[in-house]
Short mmCIF file of C-alpha atoms in Angstrom, two decimals:
data_model
loop_
_atom_site.label_atom_id
_atom_site.label_comp_id
_atom_site.label_asym_id
_atom_site.label_seq_id
_atom_site.Cartn_x
_atom_site.Cartn_y
_atom_site.Cartn_z
CA LYS A 1 245.14 -16.17 68.25
CA ASN A 2 247.71 -13.55 66.99
CA GLU A 3 246.44 -9.78 67.34
CA VAL A 4 247.70 -9.25 63.70
CA GLU A 5 246.94 -11.77 60.94
CA GLN A 6 248.36 -11.47 57.51
CA SER A 7 247.32 -13.36 54.41
CA PRO A 8 248.59 -14.92 52.22
CA GLN A 9 251.69 -16.15 54.10
CA ASN A 10 253.45 -16.81 50.69
CA LEU A 11 252.58 -15.26 47.41
CA THR A 12 254.13 -15.80 43.89
CA ALA A 13 253.32 -13.65 40.99
CA GLN A 14 254.40 -13.06 37.40
CA GLU A 15 256.02 -9.61 36.73
CA GLY A 16 253.43 -7.31 35.90
CA GLU A 17 250.64 -8.72 37.99
CA PHE A 18 248.59 -6.86 40.48
CA ILE A 19 249.42 -7.90 43.99
CA THR A 20 247.23 -7.71 47.24
CA ILE A 21 248.41 -8.47 50.70
CA ASN A 22 245.90 -8.39 53.48
CA CYS A 23 246.16 -7.56 57.18
CA SER A 24 243.58 -8.20 59.86
CA TYR A 25 243.83 -7.10 63.44
CA SER A 26 241.68 -7.54 66.54
CA VAL A 27 242.45 -4.66 68.75
CA GLY A 28 241.78 -0.97 68.82
CA ILE A 29 244.69 1.06 67.01
CA SER A 30 245.90 4.36 66.64
CA ALA A 31 247.75 3.59 63.37
CA LEU A 32 248.82 0.72 61.12
CA HIS A 33 252.25 0.61 59.37
CA TRP A 34 253.31 -1.60 56.32
CA LEU A 35 256.93 -2.49 56.31
CA GLN A 36 259.28 -4.19 53.63
CA GLN A 37 262.11 -6.59 54.57
CA HIS A 38 264.52 -7.48 51.95
CA PRO A 39 266.54 -10.91 52.00
CA GLY A 40 269.38 -9.20 53.72
CA GLY A 41 267.19 -8.42 56.66
CA GLY A 42 266.96 -4.56 56.67
CA ILE A 43 263.49 -3.34 57.17
CA VAL A 44 262.14 -0.12 55.36
CA SER A 45 258.84 1.51 56.41
CA LEU A 46 256.46 1.89 53.66
CA PHE A 47 253.30 3.49 55.03
CA MET A 48 251.78 4.61 58.21
CA LEU A 49 247.93 4.87 58.07
CA SER A 50 245.31 5.78 60.49
CA SER A 51 242.34 6.12 57.94
CA GLY A 52 241.71 6.05 54.28
CA LYS A 53 244.16 5.22 51.64
CA LYS A 54 247.82 6.31 50.86
CA LYS A 55 249.68 5.86 47.48
CA HIS A 56 253.45 6.00 46.91
CA GLY A 57 254.63 5.02 43.37
CA ARG A 58 253.32 1.73 42.43
CA LEU A 59 252.23 0.99 46.14
CA ILE A 60 248.84 1.48 47.55
CA ALA A 61 247.79 1.10 51.19
CA THR A 62 244.30 1.17 52.48
CA ILE A 63 242.66 0.61 55.82
CA ASN A 64 239.10 0.16 56.97
CA ILE A 65 239.02 1.14 60.69
CA GLN A 66 235.46 -0.45 61.31
CA GLU A 67 236.21 -3.61 59.85
CA LYS A 68 239.76 -3.77 61.47
CA HIS A 69 241.45 -4.51 57.96
CA SER A 70 244.10 -3.14 55.77
CA SER A 71 245.40 -4.10 52.33
CA LEU A 72 248.49 -3.34 50.50
CA HIS A 73 248.61 -3.22 46.88
CA ILE A 74 251.31 -3.35 44.32
CA THR A 75 250.43 -2.43 40.83
CA ALA A 76 252.73 -3.51 37.76
CA SER A 77 254.71 -5.91 40.08
CA HIS A 78 258.55 -6.20 39.28
CA PRO A 79 261.10 -8.81 40.54
CA ARG A 80 262.63 -6.09 42.73
CA ASP A 81 259.42 -6.12 44.73
CA SER A 82 260.29 -9.50 46.03
CA ALA A 83 260.58 -9.13 49.81
CA VAL A 84 258.55 -9.91 53.01
CA TYR A 85 255.95 -7.44 53.67
CA ILE A 86 254.95 -6.84 57.22
CA CYS A 87 252.02 -5.41 58.91
CA ALA A 88 252.28 -3.84 62.37
CA VAL A 89 249.50 -2.08 64.29
CA ARG A 90 250.01 0.65 66.89
CA SER A 91 248.17 0.51 70.14
CA ASN A 92 249.22 2.73 73.27
CA TYR A 93 252.51 3.53 71.48
CA LYS A 94 253.29 -0.26 71.21
CA LEU A 95 253.69 -2.03 67.96
CA THR A 96 252.51 -5.44 67.24
CA PHE A 97 253.62 -7.14 64.18
CA GLY A 98 252.37 -9.67 61.87
CA LYS A 99 254.35 -12.67 60.82
CA GLY A 100 254.89 -11.25 57.26
CA THR A 101 253.94 -12.16 53.72
CA LEU A 102 256.71 -13.57 51.46
CA LEU A 103 256.29 -12.18 47.93
CA THR A 104 258.14 -13.56 45.12
CA VAL A 105 257.97 -11.86 41.60
CA ASN A 106 259.14 -13.81 38.77
CA PRO A 107 260.34 -12.33 35.54
CA ASP B 1 274.24 10.19 55.52
CA GLY B 2 271.61 10.05 58.44
CA GLY B 3 270.66 6.47 59.67
CA ILE B 4 271.14 3.68 62.13
CA THR B 5 273.95 1.45 62.12
CA GLN B 6 274.29 -2.00 63.76
CA SER B 7 277.30 -4.01 64.35
CA PRO B 8 278.46 -6.55 63.80
CA LYS B 9 276.26 -8.08 61.10
CA TYR B 10 277.05 -11.64 62.43
CA LEU B 11 277.91 -12.49 65.84
CA PHE B 12 278.87 -15.84 67.47
CA ARG B 13 278.24 -16.60 71.07
CA LYS B 14 279.67 -19.46 73.24
CA GLU B 15 277.46 -21.09 75.87
CA GLY B 16 277.54 -19.00 79.10
CA GLN B 17 278.97 -15.93 77.37
CA ASN B 18 277.59 -12.40 77.54
CA VAL B 19 277.44 -10.52 74.19
CA THR B 20 276.70 -6.88 73.29
CA LEU B 21 274.98 -5.80 70.16
CA SER B 22 275.77 -2.09 68.93
CA CYS B 23 273.12 0.20 67.77
CA GLU B 24 274.02 3.83 66.83
CA GLN B 25 271.81 6.67 65.24
CA ASN B 26 272.56 9.82 63.91
CA LEU B 27 269.13 10.97 63.21
CA ASN B 28 268.75 12.94 66.54
CA HIS B 29 265.75 10.53 67.47
CA ASP B 30 264.80 10.39 71.15
CA ALA B 31 263.18 7.01 71.15
CA MET B 32 265.01 3.88 70.46
CA TYR B 33 263.84 0.07 70.36
CA TRP B 34 265.37 -3.29 70.15
CA TYR B 35 263.46 -6.25 68.44
CA ARG B 36 264.14 -9.92 68.08
CA GLN B 37 262.88 -11.81 64.94
CA ASP B 38 262.63 -15.54 64.82
CA PRO B 39 261.70 -17.75 61.71
CA GLY B 40 257.93 -17.77 61.25
CA GLN B 41 257.13 -15.21 64.00
CA GLY B 42 256.56 -11.37 64.04
CA LEU B 43 259.07 -9.06 65.52
CA ARG B 44 258.92 -8.90 69.27
CA LEU B 45 259.92 -5.84 71.47
CA ILE B 46 262.86 -6.68 73.84
CA TYR B 47 263.48 -3.15 75.38
CA TYR B 48 262.77 0.55 74.34
CA SER B 49 263.89 3.88 75.50
CA GLN B 50 262.04 7.16 75.14
CA ILE B 51 264.83 9.32 76.15
CA VAL B 52 268.45 9.26 77.36
CA ASN B 53 268.88 7.63 80.68
CA ASP B 54 265.48 5.92 80.54
CA PHE B 55 264.48 2.48 79.23
CA GLN B 56 261.57 0.21 79.63
CA LYS B 57 261.18 -3.57 79.26
CA GLY B 58 259.12 -4.94 76.30
CA ASP B 59 257.53 -8.27 75.93
CA ILE B 60 260.40 -10.44 76.07
CA ALA B 61 263.17 -8.72 78.27
CA GLU B 62 264.24 -11.64 80.34
CA GLY B 63 267.88 -12.51 79.71
CA TYR B 64 268.62 -9.12 78.10
CA SER B 65 269.96 -5.76 79.28
CA VAL B 66 270.21 -2.32 77.84
CA SER B 67 271.89 1.17 78.59
CA ARG B 68 270.97 4.54 77.24
CA GLU B 69 273.89 6.76 78.25
CA LYS B 70 274.01 8.84 75.10
CA LYS B 71 271.10 9.83 72.70
CA GLU B 72 272.98 8.16 69.78
CA SER B 73 273.55 4.72 71.29
CA PHE B 74 271.37 2.05 72.68
CA PRO B 75 273.56 -1.18 73.20
CA LEU B 76 271.82 -4.57 73.82
CA THR B 77 273.49 -7.36 75.99
CA VAL B 78 272.62 -10.68 75.59
CA THR B 79 273.22 -12.39 78.74
CA SER B 80 273.94 -16.13 79.61
CA ALA B 81 270.50 -16.03 81.23
CA GLN B 82 268.92 -15.95 77.64
CA LYS B 83 268.60 -19.64 77.11
CA ASN B 84 267.55 -19.17 73.23
CA PRO B 85 269.44 -16.31 72.02
CA THR B 86 270.04 -17.41 68.35
CA ALA B 87 267.88 -14.94 66.25
CA PHE B 88 267.85 -11.71 64.30
CA TYR B 89 268.07 -8.71 66.20
CA LEU B 90 266.85 -5.38 64.96
CA CYS B 91 267.33 -1.84 66.24
CA ALA B 92 265.08 0.97 65.41
CA SER B 93 264.60 4.74 66.41
CA SER B 94 261.90 7.23 65.99
CA ILE B 95 261.47 10.97 66.67
CA GLY B 96 259.28 10.11 69.49
CA GLN B 97 257.17 7.33 70.80
CA GLY B 98 254.35 6.72 68.31
CA GLU B 99 256.25 8.10 65.24
CA THR B 100 257.43 6.06 62.28
CA GLN B 101 260.32 3.88 63.27
CA TYR B 102 263.48 3.65 61.29
CA PHE B 103 265.21 0.25 61.37
CA GLY B 104 268.99 -0.77 61.28
CA PRO B 105 270.35 -3.61 59.19
CA GLY B 106 270.26 -6.04 61.87
CA THR B 107 272.57 -8.36 63.69
CA ARG B 108 272.34 -12.24 63.18
CA LEU B 109 273.40 -13.81 66.64
CA LEU B 110 274.39 -17.53 66.57
CA VAL B 111 275.30 -19.72 69.53
CA LEU B 112 278.14 -22.09 69.06
#
């Protein structure tokens, strides 16, 4: 069993829809990261969380340490949000990555 | 502009050949990392370096080697001992270990 599980693996939405991507992990962590990977391959760090909730523009990330679960929400989704979203957890300075969620937002 | 550069974008390797992937950063970061990404899998750590002249093996170091002679540079050599080198390779850096990592654009390595 992977230490980091993401769901769904693939997600297709219509422009304007509210998106939720989930991440569950099985180890104790010091922080959780949400990353975005565009089709060209480059990766951008979106959030680093150790508790609670963070918001940046239309993106919201939450984490529940007790339940070992995090969610990434996108409000008013747009085709430019189409990308792979990756959850990674930090434990003892090491990052363990989920397999990613492929999001496609259609106009 | 500050950032991380990787070159080349695409690299072809012949059987039995060593190849070196370049990673340069001008962010003044102490820590640098190399990851490998395969289809359907999460990123896996190959090597990391916390400081100049020091580096540590990651989870999948076999068949790879690195050097960290300068703070700005962390080249990765894929040796002939790496039997399945075809993958997407990503370099990253952070101010220190445990801080947010910034990723380069990646190099796609293909074996001919």
